[in-house]
Amino acid sequence: MFRLEREGPLSAAPRERWNSRAGFVMAAVGSAVGLGNMWRFSYLAAEHGGAAFVVLYLGFTLIVGLPVLLAEFAVGRGAGRSPIPALEHFGGARWRWLGWLFVVTGFLILAYYGVIAGWTLRYALAGLGGFGANPGEFFAEVSTGGAAVAWQLGFMALTACVVVGGISKGIERVAVILMPALFVLLVFLALYAATLEGSSLGYRQYLNMNFAEIFDREVMVQAAGQAFFSLSLGMGAMLTFASYLDRGHDLKSESVIVAASDFGVAFLAGLVVFPLIFAFGLQADVSGSTVGALFITLPRAFAEMGAAGSVVGVLFFLGLAVGALTSAVSLLEVVVSSAIDGLGWSRVRATFVLAAVTAALGIPAALDLDWLGLMDQVAGNLFLVFGGLLLSLLVGWRMADPIGVASEGANSTAWFAAWRWLLRFVVPIILVLVLLGSLSATLELVATMGVG
Ligand code: TRP
C-alpha cells in the first residue's frame, strides 16, 4: 500500500532535480506536445470550421488550460512529491483518492497511447520504401494481431529506457534534444507543404473564419476539451514534473511558455496537414474517424507525391513518434514516481515493473480497435476532465494559501489573484460542461459497442 508521512518520502535519498529551467520547460512541452497537437487538433479544426475552432481553442487554452497548468505546477512544486502524497499534503487525507485516480488514469492512457505510438513508428519505417497505393490495407495489417503488439511493446521499451535514466539524465536530456528538433521538422514540413500546387485551398479552409461555428455549443465543448487534453492536464503529469523543481522558478512564466509552445505546435501542425490534404483533394476522405484520417488519408497524400512523399511522410510520422515518446515518458513518470515515493522502490525497479504492467494492459487495445477507442474515451476524456475539475476545486477552494504557494519565486503576485478567481469560478463551470459532453459521448460509445 501507498503509505506516506507528510514530512518526507520513505527513501532517504534526496529528490532528483532538473538540471536547468530550460530543461524543465522542454520536458513539460514534451509532455504536452504529442498526437493531440499534431493530429487531434487538425482533425477537430477540419471538422469544426477551421479558424473558428482555432480561436476557441486558443481562448480555452488561456482561460482553462493555463490556470489548471499553473495549479498543477504549484501543487507539485509546493509539495515536492508525487501526486498521491502531494494532494494529501494540500487537501488532507481524503484527497489521496484523487491522487489514486491520477495514477490509474496514467496507467490506462499510457496503455493505449503506446499502441498508437507503435503504429507511428511502424509507419515511419515502412514509409522509407514508399507509401503504398492501398493505405487502408496497410493500416489493417499494422493495427491487428501480433504485429501491433510487437510495435507497442517496442515503443514501451523505448519509453522505459528514457525514464530509467531519471529526471535530469533521462527525461530532460531527451526532451532538450527532441523538442527543438521536432519544431524545426514541423517548420520544414509547413514550408514544403506551402510549395504544393493547390495548397492555398487548404489555407483558405484553415484560416477563414466561420462565425456561426464560434457560438455552437458542441464546438465550444470540443475546443475546451482539446485545450485541456493537449496540455496533458488532469492526471498529475505536470504536477509530477514540477515536483522536481526548485523554488526559485517563476511558475507563471513557465506556464505561459509551455502553453504558448503547445498552441504554437498545434497551429504549425495545421499548416502542414491542411495544405497536404487539400492539395490532393482528399478533404472528403477525412471525415469518419480520427484514426482513419491520420493513418489512411494522409498516407494516400504521401503516396501521390511520389519520391518526395516518401521523405515527407517518413519525417511526418517520425515527428509523431517523437511527440508520442516525450508524452509517454511523462505518463510513465507519474506512476514511477508514485512507486518511488510510496513504496520506496528504486527507479530501475519501478520503471521496468510498471512499464511491463502497462504494456500488458495495452495488449487488448493493440488487438482490438474498439477496446482502444473505449479506453481513450473513458480515461482520455472522462477521467482526465474529472481529475482536472477536482484539482481546480482543491486549489481554488480548499488549499489554504494557493497564491502564496504558486507565486514563490515570482516578482509580483499581481496575476495570481486573477488565476485563483478563474480556478474558482470559471474553470469548474467549463469543465463541468465538458464533462457532461464526455459523459454522453461515452454512453453513446458503450451503447454502440453493446449493439455491435
Ligand atoms: N498532451 C498529449 C498530446 O497532446 C496527450 C496527453 C493527454 C497526455 N494527457 C496526457 C500526455 C497526460 C501525457 C500525460 O498528445
mmCIF file of C-alpha atoms in Angstrom, residues 56-364:
data_model
loop_
_atom_site.group_PDB
_atom_site.id
_atom_site.type_symbol
_atom_site.label_atom_id
_atom_site.label_comp_id
_atom_site.label_asym_id
_atom_site.label_seq_id
_atom_site.Cartn_x
_atom_site.Cartn_y
_atom_site.Cartn_z
ATOM 1 C CA LEU A 56 -11.959 28.965 -29.497
ATOM 2 C CA TYR A 57 -9.115 26.580 -28.742
ATOM 3 C CA LEU A 58 -6.768 29.487 -28.112
ATOM 4 C CA GLY A 59 -9.342 31.129 -25.863
ATOM 5 C CA PHE A 60 -9.845 27.983 -23.799
ATOM 6 C CA THR A 61 -6.107 27.451 -23.588
ATOM 7 C CA LEU A 62 -5.929 30.860 -21.910
ATOM 8 C CA ILE A 63 -8.895 30.638 -19.548
ATOM 9 C CA VAL A 64 -8.909 26.902 -18.733
ATOM 10 C CA GLY A 65 -5.605 25.339 -19.774
ATOM 11 C CA LEU A 66 -3.275 27.936 -18.371
ATOM 12 C CA PRO A 67 -4.923 28.179 -14.919
ATOM 13 C CA VAL A 68 -5.050 24.402 -14.452
ATOM 14 C CA LEU A 69 -1.464 24.065 -15.668
ATOM 15 C CA LEU A 70 -0.321 26.615 -13.110
ATOM 16 C CA ALA A 71 -2.355 24.800 -10.459
ATOM 17 C CA GLU A 72 -0.588 21.507 -11.225
ATOM 18 C CA PHE A 73 2.797 23.210 -11.193
ATOM 19 C CA ALA A 74 2.040 24.913 -7.864
ATOM 20 C CA VAL A 75 0.827 21.741 -6.131
ATOM 21 C CA GLY A 76 3.723 19.662 -7.454
ATOM 22 C CA ARG A 77 6.470 22.092 -6.561
ATOM 23 C CA GLY A 78 4.824 23.091 -3.286
ATOM 24 C CA ALA A 79 4.630 19.517 -2.025
ATOM 25 C CA GLY A 80 7.762 18.211 -3.717
ATOM 26 C CA ARG A 81 6.126 14.794 -4.050
ATOM 27 C CA SER A 82 4.321 12.581 -6.499
ATOM 28 C CA PRO A 83 0.541 13.107 -6.876
ATOM 29 C CA ILE A 84 -0.865 10.948 -4.065
ATOM 30 C CA PRO A 85 1.158 12.476 -1.212
ATOM 31 C CA ALA A 86 1.119 15.906 -2.874
ATOM 32 C CA LEU A 87 -2.664 16.067 -2.893
ATOM 33 C CA GLU A 88 -2.798 14.809 0.663
ATOM 34 C CA HIS A 89 -0.310 17.477 1.652
ATOM 35 C CA PHE A 90 -2.563 20.277 0.453
ATOM 36 C CA GLY A 91 -6.022 18.779 0.796
ATOM 37 C CA GLY A 92 -5.901 16.289 3.670
ATOM 38 C CA ALA A 93 -6.184 12.513 3.703
ATOM 39 C CA ARG A 94 -9.380 12.300 1.662
ATOM 40 C CA TRP A 95 -7.696 13.898 -1.345
ATOM 41 C CA ARG A 96 -5.399 10.921 -1.677
ATOM 42 C CA TRP A 97 -8.179 9.362 -3.718
ATOM 43 C CA LEU A 98 -7.719 11.957 -6.374
ATOM 44 C CA GLY A 99 -4.042 11.014 -6.460
ATOM 45 C CA TRP A 100 -5.051 7.404 -6.974
ATOM 46 C CA LEU A 101 -7.338 8.413 -9.801
ATOM 47 C CA PHE A 102 -4.384 10.213 -11.397
ATOM 48 C CA VAL A 103 -2.195 7.129 -11.196
ATOM 49 C CA VAL A 104 -4.892 4.827 -12.588
ATOM 50 C CA THR A 105 -5.573 7.286 -15.409
ATOM 51 C CA GLY A 106 -1.865 7.399 -16.180
ATOM 52 C CA PHE A 107 -1.754 3.619 -16.488
ATOM 53 C CA LEU A 108 -4.785 3.485 -18.753
ATOM 54 C CA ILE A 109 -3.769 6.323 -21.056
ATOM 55 C CA LEU A 110 -0.240 5.034 -21.441
ATOM 56 C CA ALA A 111 -1.561 1.558 -22.204
ATOM 57 C CA TYR A 112 -3.379 2.631 -25.386
ATOM 58 C CA TYR A 113 -1.155 5.612 -26.203
ATOM 59 C CA GLY A 114 1.683 3.109 -26.591
ATOM 60 C CA VAL A 115 -0.350 1.185 -29.148
ATOM 61 C CA ILE A 116 -0.918 4.220 -31.373
ATOM 62 C CA ALA A 117 2.678 5.312 -30.910
ATOM 63 C CA GLY A 118 3.754 1.859 -32.065
ATOM 64 C CA TRP A 119 1.786 2.360 -35.297
ATOM 65 C CA THR A 120 3.511 5.705 -35.931
ATOM 66 C CA LEU A 121 6.920 4.072 -35.539
ATOM 67 C CA ARG A 122 5.951 1.339 -37.936
ATOM 68 C CA TYR A 123 4.650 3.872 -40.484
ATOM 69 C CA ALA A 124 7.848 5.906 -40.239
ATOM 70 C CA LEU A 125 9.880 2.817 -41.006
ATOM 71 C CA ALA A 126 7.602 1.427 -43.710
ATOM 72 C CA GLY A 127 7.478 4.823 -45.433
ATOM 73 C CA LEU A 128 11.157 4.516 -46.247
ATOM 74 C CA GLY A 129 10.141 2.134 -49.005
ATOM 75 C CA GLY A 130 7.379 4.466 -50.185
ATOM 76 C CA PHE A 131 3.763 4.666 -49.049
ATOM 77 C CA GLY A 132 1.803 2.018 -50.873
ATOM 78 C CA ALA A 133 -1.192 2.514 -53.095
ATOM 79 C CA ASN A 134 -3.513 0.882 -50.625
ATOM 80 C CA PRO A 135 -3.104 2.527 -47.209
ATOM 81 C CA GLY A 136 -6.332 1.020 -45.907
ATOM 82 C CA GLU A 137 -4.935 -2.450 -46.291
ATOM 83 C CA PHE A 138 -1.647 -1.430 -44.751
ATOM 84 C CA PHE A 139 -3.395 0.079 -41.753
ATOM 85 C CA ALA A 140 -5.372 -3.114 -41.224
ATOM 86 C CA GLU A 141 -2.110 -5.029 -41.211
ATOM 87 C CA VAL A 142 -0.388 -2.609 -38.812
ATOM 88 C CA SER A 143 -3.242 -2.357 -36.362
ATOM 89 C CA THR A 144 -4.060 -6.020 -35.847
ATOM 90 C CA GLY A 145 -2.577 -9.108 -34.306
ATOM 91 C CA GLY A 146 0.972 -9.848 -33.301
ATOM 92 C CA ALA A 147 2.455 -7.005 -35.352
ATOM 93 C CA ALA A 148 0.520 -4.377 -33.427
ATOM 94 C CA VAL A 149 1.532 -5.948 -30.116
ATOM 95 C CA ALA A 150 5.189 -6.185 -31.108
ATOM 96 C CA TRP A 151 5.444 -2.491 -32.056
ATOM 97 C CA GLN A 152 3.568 -1.450 -28.955
ATOM 98 C CA LEU A 153 5.993 -3.431 -26.791
ATOM 99 C CA GLY A 154 8.926 -1.914 -28.663
ATOM 100 C CA PHE A 155 7.648 1.569 -28.051
ATOM 101 C CA MET A 156 7.085 0.858 -24.365
ATOM 102 C CA ALA A 157 10.633 -0.453 -24.086
ATOM 103 C CA LEU A 158 11.903 2.785 -25.624
ATOM 104 C CA THR A 159 9.855 4.813 -23.148
ATOM 105 C CA ALA A 160 11.218 2.790 -20.243
ATOM 106 C CA CYS A 161 14.796 3.364 -21.444
ATOM 107 C CA VAL A 162 14.268 7.120 -21.188
ATOM 108 C CA VAL A 163 12.510 7.076 -17.823
ATOM 109 C CA VAL A 164 15.017 4.746 -16.190
ATOM 110 C CA GLY A 165 17.688 7.398 -16.810
ATOM 111 C CA GLY A 166 15.897 9.629 -14.331
ATOM 112 C CA ILE A 167 14.820 13.244 -14.403
ATOM 113 C CA SER A 168 17.914 15.138 -15.497
ATOM 114 C CA LYS A 169 19.869 12.361 -17.196
ATOM 115 C CA GLY A 170 16.963 10.656 -18.949
ATOM 116 C CA ILE A 171 13.831 12.720 -19.427
ATOM 117 C CA GLU A 172 15.448 16.152 -19.568
ATOM 118 C CA ARG A 173 18.277 15.134 -21.854
ATOM 119 C CA VAL A 174 15.944 13.537 -24.375
ATOM 120 C CA ALA A 175 13.463 16.435 -24.319
ATOM 121 C CA VAL A 176 16.165 19.064 -24.794
ATOM 122 C CA ILE A 177 17.265 17.369 -27.991
ATOM 123 C CA LEU A 178 13.992 16.105 -29.407
ATOM 124 C CA MET A 179 11.697 19.089 -28.831
ATOM 125 C CA PRO A 180 13.713 21.654 -30.799
ATOM 126 C CA ALA A 181 14.292 19.011 -33.481
ATOM 127 C CA LEU A 182 10.565 18.398 -33.739
ATOM 128 C CA PHE A 183 9.914 22.111 -34.070
ATOM 129 C CA VAL A 184 12.450 22.519 -36.867
ATOM 130 C CA LEU A 185 10.998 19.488 -38.599
ATOM 131 C CA LEU A 186 7.477 20.924 -38.498
ATOM 132 C CA VAL A 187 8.635 24.272 -39.842
ATOM 133 C CA PHE A 188 10.326 22.449 -42.688
ATOM 134 C CA LEU A 189 7.218 20.400 -43.438
ATOM 135 C CA ALA A 190 4.998 23.504 -43.331
ATOM 136 C CA LEU A 191 7.300 25.292 -45.789
ATOM 137 C CA TYR A 192 7.322 22.305 -48.057
ATOM 138 C CA ALA A 193 3.528 21.998 -47.925
ATOM 139 C CA ALA A 194 3.283 25.639 -48.982
ATOM 140 C CA THR A 195 5.010 24.815 -52.263
ATOM 141 C CA LEU A 196 2.383 22.259 -53.266
ATOM 142 C CA GLU A 197 0.014 23.225 -56.004
ATOM 143 C CA GLY A 198 -3.444 23.707 -54.564
ATOM 144 C CA SER A 199 -2.204 24.317 -51.033
ATOM 145 C CA SER A 200 -3.994 27.672 -50.939
ATOM 146 C CA LEU A 201 -7.304 25.823 -50.755
ATOM 147 C CA GLY A 202 -6.073 24.296 -47.523
ATOM 148 C CA TYR A 203 -5.137 27.634 -46.011
ATOM 149 C CA ARG A 204 -8.458 29.066 -47.012
ATOM 150 C CA GLN A 205 -10.250 26.313 -45.146
ATOM 151 C CA TYR A 206 -7.924 26.528 -42.131
ATOM 152 C CA LEU A 207 -7.717 30.277 -41.687
ATOM 153 C CA ASN A 208 -11.080 31.557 -42.831
ATOM 154 C CA MET A 209 -13.475 32.450 -40.101
ATOM 155 C CA ASN A 210 -16.888 30.886 -39.956
ATOM 156 C CA PHE A 211 -18.512 32.906 -37.193
ATOM 157 C CA ALA A 212 -21.534 30.672 -36.845
ATOM 158 C CA GLU A 213 -19.333 27.856 -35.519
ATOM 159 C CA ILE A 214 -17.918 30.000 -32.730
ATOM 160 C CA PHE A 215 -21.269 30.114 -30.999
ATOM 161 C CA ASP A 216 -22.009 26.444 -31.396
ATOM 162 C CA ARG A 217 -22.080 24.799 -28.007
ATOM 163 C CA GLU A 218 -20.792 21.466 -29.277
ATOM 164 C CA VAL A 219 -17.794 23.164 -30.911
ATOM 165 C CA MET A 220 -17.067 25.029 -27.685
ATOM 166 C CA VAL A 221 -17.089 21.849 -25.648
ATOM 167 C CA GLN A 222 -14.750 20.164 -28.128
ATOM 168 C CA ALA A 223 -12.376 23.118 -28.114
ATOM 169 C CA ALA A 224 -12.284 23.276 -24.314
ATOM 170 C CA GLY A 225 -11.673 19.536 -24.081
ATOM 171 C CA GLN A 226 -8.900 19.754 -26.638
ATOM 172 C CA ALA A 227 -7.194 22.663 -24.824
ATOM 173 C CA PHE A 228 -7.240 20.572 -21.689
ATOM 174 C CA PHE A 229 -6.071 17.295 -23.271
ATOM 175 C CA SER A 230 -3.359 18.950 -25.296
ATOM 176 C CA LEU A 231 -1.709 20.384 -22.184
ATOM 177 C CA SER A 232 -1.616 16.924 -20.537
ATOM 178 C CA LEU A 233 -3.754 18.148 -17.661
ATOM 179 C CA GLY A 234 -5.931 16.289 -15.213
ATOM 180 C CA MET A 235 -3.770 13.337 -14.215
ATOM 181 C CA GLY A 236 -0.785 14.826 -12.461
ATOM 182 C CA ALA A 237 1.807 14.636 -15.241
ATOM 183 C CA MET A 238 2.628 18.335 -14.976
ATOM 184 C CA LEU A 239 2.307 18.098 -11.200
ATOM 185 C CA THR A 240 4.874 15.310 -11.087
ATOM 186 C CA PHE A 241 7.326 17.151 -13.327
ATOM 187 C CA ALA A 242 7.024 20.258 -11.147
ATOM 188 C CA SER A 243 7.777 18.212 -8.039
ATOM 189 C CA TYR A 244 11.402 18.071 -9.217
ATOM 190 C CA LEU A 245 11.688 21.885 -9.343
ATOM 191 C CA ASP A 246 13.471 24.298 -7.076
ATOM 192 C CA ARG A 247 11.536 27.137 -5.518
ATOM 193 C CA GLY A 248 13.313 29.872 -7.440
ATOM 194 C CA HIS A 249 11.226 29.418 -10.588
ATOM 195 C CA ASP A 250 8.517 31.827 -11.595
ATOM 196 C CA LEU A 251 5.769 29.306 -12.288
ATOM 197 C CA LYS A 252 3.626 31.884 -14.028
ATOM 198 C CA SER A 253 6.107 32.447 -16.814
ATOM 199 C CA GLU A 254 6.897 28.721 -17.074
ATOM 200 C CA SER A 255 3.195 28.003 -17.583
ATOM 201 C CA VAL A 256 2.873 30.703 -20.211
ATOM 202 C CA ILE A 257 5.858 29.349 -22.150
ATOM 203 C CA VAL A 258 4.536 25.792 -22.056
ATOM 204 C CA ALA A 259 1.006 26.773 -23.089
ATOM 205 C CA ALA A 260 2.278 29.040 -25.862
ATOM 206 C CA SER A 261 4.579 26.339 -27.258
ATOM 207 C CA ASP A 262 1.795 23.803 -27.124
ATOM 208 C CA PHE A 263 -0.537 26.080 -29.042
ATOM 209 C CA GLY A 264 2.235 27.034 -31.447
ATOM 210 C CA VAL A 265 2.986 23.433 -32.346
ATOM 211 C CA ALA A 266 -0.687 22.645 -32.875
ATOM 212 C CA PHE A 267 -1.081 25.664 -35.130
ATOM 213 C CA LEU A 268 2.027 24.727 -37.060
ATOM 214 C CA ALA A 269 0.794 21.171 -37.492
ATOM 215 C CA GLY A 270 -2.366 22.603 -39.036
ATOM 216 C CA LEU A 271 -0.168 24.455 -41.516
ATOM 217 C CA VAL A 272 1.235 21.082 -42.538
ATOM 218 C CA VAL A 273 -1.902 18.990 -42.591
ATOM 219 C CA PHE A 274 -4.450 21.312 -44.255
ATOM 220 C CA PRO A 275 -2.422 22.146 -47.380
ATOM 221 C CA LEU A 276 -1.398 18.496 -47.755
ATOM 222 C CA ILE A 277 -4.939 17.216 -47.611
ATOM 223 C CA PHE A 278 -6.409 19.904 -49.869
ATOM 224 C CA ALA A 279 -3.611 19.823 -52.417
ATOM 225 C CA PHE A 280 -4.557 16.247 -53.179
ATOM 226 C CA GLY A 281 -8.281 16.792 -52.948
ATOM 227 C CA LEU A 282 -8.634 14.362 -50.064
ATOM 228 C CA GLN A 283 -10.833 16.518 -47.827
ATOM 229 C CA ALA A 284 -13.897 14.323 -48.269
ATOM 230 C CA ASP A 285 -11.785 11.399 -47.108
ATOM 231 C CA VAL A 286 -11.059 12.955 -43.748
ATOM 232 C CA SER A 287 -14.447 12.670 -42.115
ATOM 233 C CA GLY A 288 -15.158 9.445 -40.376
ATOM 234 C CA SER A 289 -12.664 8.554 -37.690
ATOM 235 C CA THR A 290 -9.629 10.475 -36.498
ATOM 236 C CA VAL A 291 -7.531 7.352 -36.704
ATOM 237 C CA GLY A 292 -8.580 6.605 -40.263
ATOM 238 C CA ALA A 293 -7.806 10.127 -41.382
ATOM 239 C CA LEU A 294 -4.319 10.047 -39.900
ATOM 240 C CA PHE A 295 -3.274 6.562 -40.887
ATOM 241 C CA ILE A 296 -5.172 6.171 -44.139
ATOM 242 C CA THR A 297 -5.907 9.559 -45.715
ATOM 243 C CA LEU A 298 -2.541 11.204 -45.105
ATOM 244 C CA PRO A 299 -0.523 8.232 -46.395
ATOM 245 C CA ARG A 300 -2.680 8.451 -49.516
ATOM 246 C CA ALA A 301 -1.420 12.011 -49.983
ATOM 247 C CA PHE A 302 2.162 10.865 -49.389
ATOM 248 C CA ALA A 303 1.749 8.109 -51.949
ATOM 249 C CA GLU A 304 0.507 10.606 -54.561
ATOM 250 C CA MET A 305 3.581 12.747 -54.002
ATOM 251 C CA GLY A 306 5.896 10.020 -55.249
ATOM 252 C CA ALA A 307 9.500 10.033 -54.061
ATOM 253 C CA ALA A 308 9.146 13.346 -52.198
ATOM 254 C CA GLY A 309 6.141 11.871 -50.434
ATOM 255 C CA SER A 310 8.259 9.133 -49.002
ATOM 256 C CA VAL A 311 10.635 11.644 -47.396
ATOM 257 C CA VAL A 312 7.883 13.943 -46.194
ATOM 258 C CA GLY A 313 5.794 11.060 -44.903
ATOM 259 C CA VAL A 314 8.664 9.443 -43.037
ATOM 260 C CA LEU A 315 9.515 12.786 -41.412
ATOM 261 C CA PHE A 316 5.882 13.375 -40.524
ATOM 262 C CA PHE A 317 5.419 10.007 -38.837
ATOM 263 C CA LEU A 318 8.803 10.290 -37.180
ATOM 264 C CA GLY A 319 7.661 13.635 -35.762
ATOM 265 C CA LEU A 320 4.514 11.992 -34.450
ATOM 266 C CA ALA A 321 6.564 9.220 -32.859
ATOM 267 C CA VAL A 322 8.851 11.762 -31.195
ATOM 268 C CA GLY A 323 5.887 13.692 -29.839
ATOM 269 C CA ALA A 324 4.359 10.465 -28.596
ATOM 270 C CA LEU A 325 7.599 9.357 -26.930
ATOM 271 C CA THR A 326 8.076 12.506 -24.848
ATOM 272 C CA SER A 327 4.396 12.361 -23.852
ATOM 273 C CA ALA A 328 4.583 8.690 -22.929
ATOM 274 C CA VAL A 329 7.648 9.422 -20.833
ATOM 275 C CA SER A 330 5.670 11.863 -18.702
ATOM 276 C CA LEU A 331 2.838 9.371 -18.297
ATOM 277 C CA LEU A 332 5.206 6.658 -17.127
ATOM 278 C CA GLU A 333 6.944 9.100 -14.798
ATOM 279 C CA VAL A 334 3.684 9.664 -12.903
ATOM 280 C CA VAL A 335 3.396 6.016 -11.926
ATOM 281 C CA VAL A 336 7.132 5.543 -11.478
ATOM 282 C CA SER A 337 7.490 8.498 -9.128
ATOM 283 C CA SER A 338 4.461 7.270 -7.193
ATOM 284 C CA ALA A 339 6.114 3.893 -6.645
ATOM 285 C CA ILE A 340 9.422 5.506 -5.694
ATOM 286 C CA ASP A 341 7.763 7.839 -3.171
ATOM 287 C CA GLY A 342 5.109 5.479 -1.881
ATOM 288 C CA LEU A 343 6.695 2.040 -1.976
ATOM 289 C CA GLY A 344 10.323 3.025 -1.627
ATOM 290 C CA TRP A 345 11.188 1.238 -4.885
ATOM 291 C CA SER A 346 14.326 2.076 -6.792
ATOM 292 C CA ARG A 347 13.870 3.924 -10.090
ATOM 293 C CA VAL A 348 15.123 0.940 -12.063
ATOM 294 C CA ARG A 349 12.711 -1.460 -10.466
ATOM 295 C CA ALA A 350 9.769 0.950 -10.643
ATOM 296 C CA THR A 351 10.408 1.720 -14.308
ATOM 297 C CA PHE A 352 10.697 -1.808 -15.598
ATOM 298 C CA VAL A 353 7.975 -3.351 -13.476
ATOM 299 C CA LEU A 354 5.467 -0.605 -14.214
ATOM 300 C CA ALA A 355 6.325 -0.352 -17.902
ATOM 301 C CA ALA A 356 5.750 -4.102 -18.160
ATOM 302 C CA VAL A 357 2.414 -3.856 -16.365
ATOM 303 C CA THR A 358 1.298 -1.021 -18.635
ATOM 304 C CA ALA A 359 2.434 -2.867 -21.727
ATOM 305 C CA ALA A 360 0.385 -5.880 -20.665
ATOM 306 C CA LEU A 361 -2.601 -3.635 -20.066
ATOM 307 C CA GLY A 362 -2.220 -2.286 -23.595
ATOM 308 C CA ILE A 363 -2.267 -5.655 -25.326
ATOM 309 C CA PRO A 364 -6.080 -5.866 -25.515
#
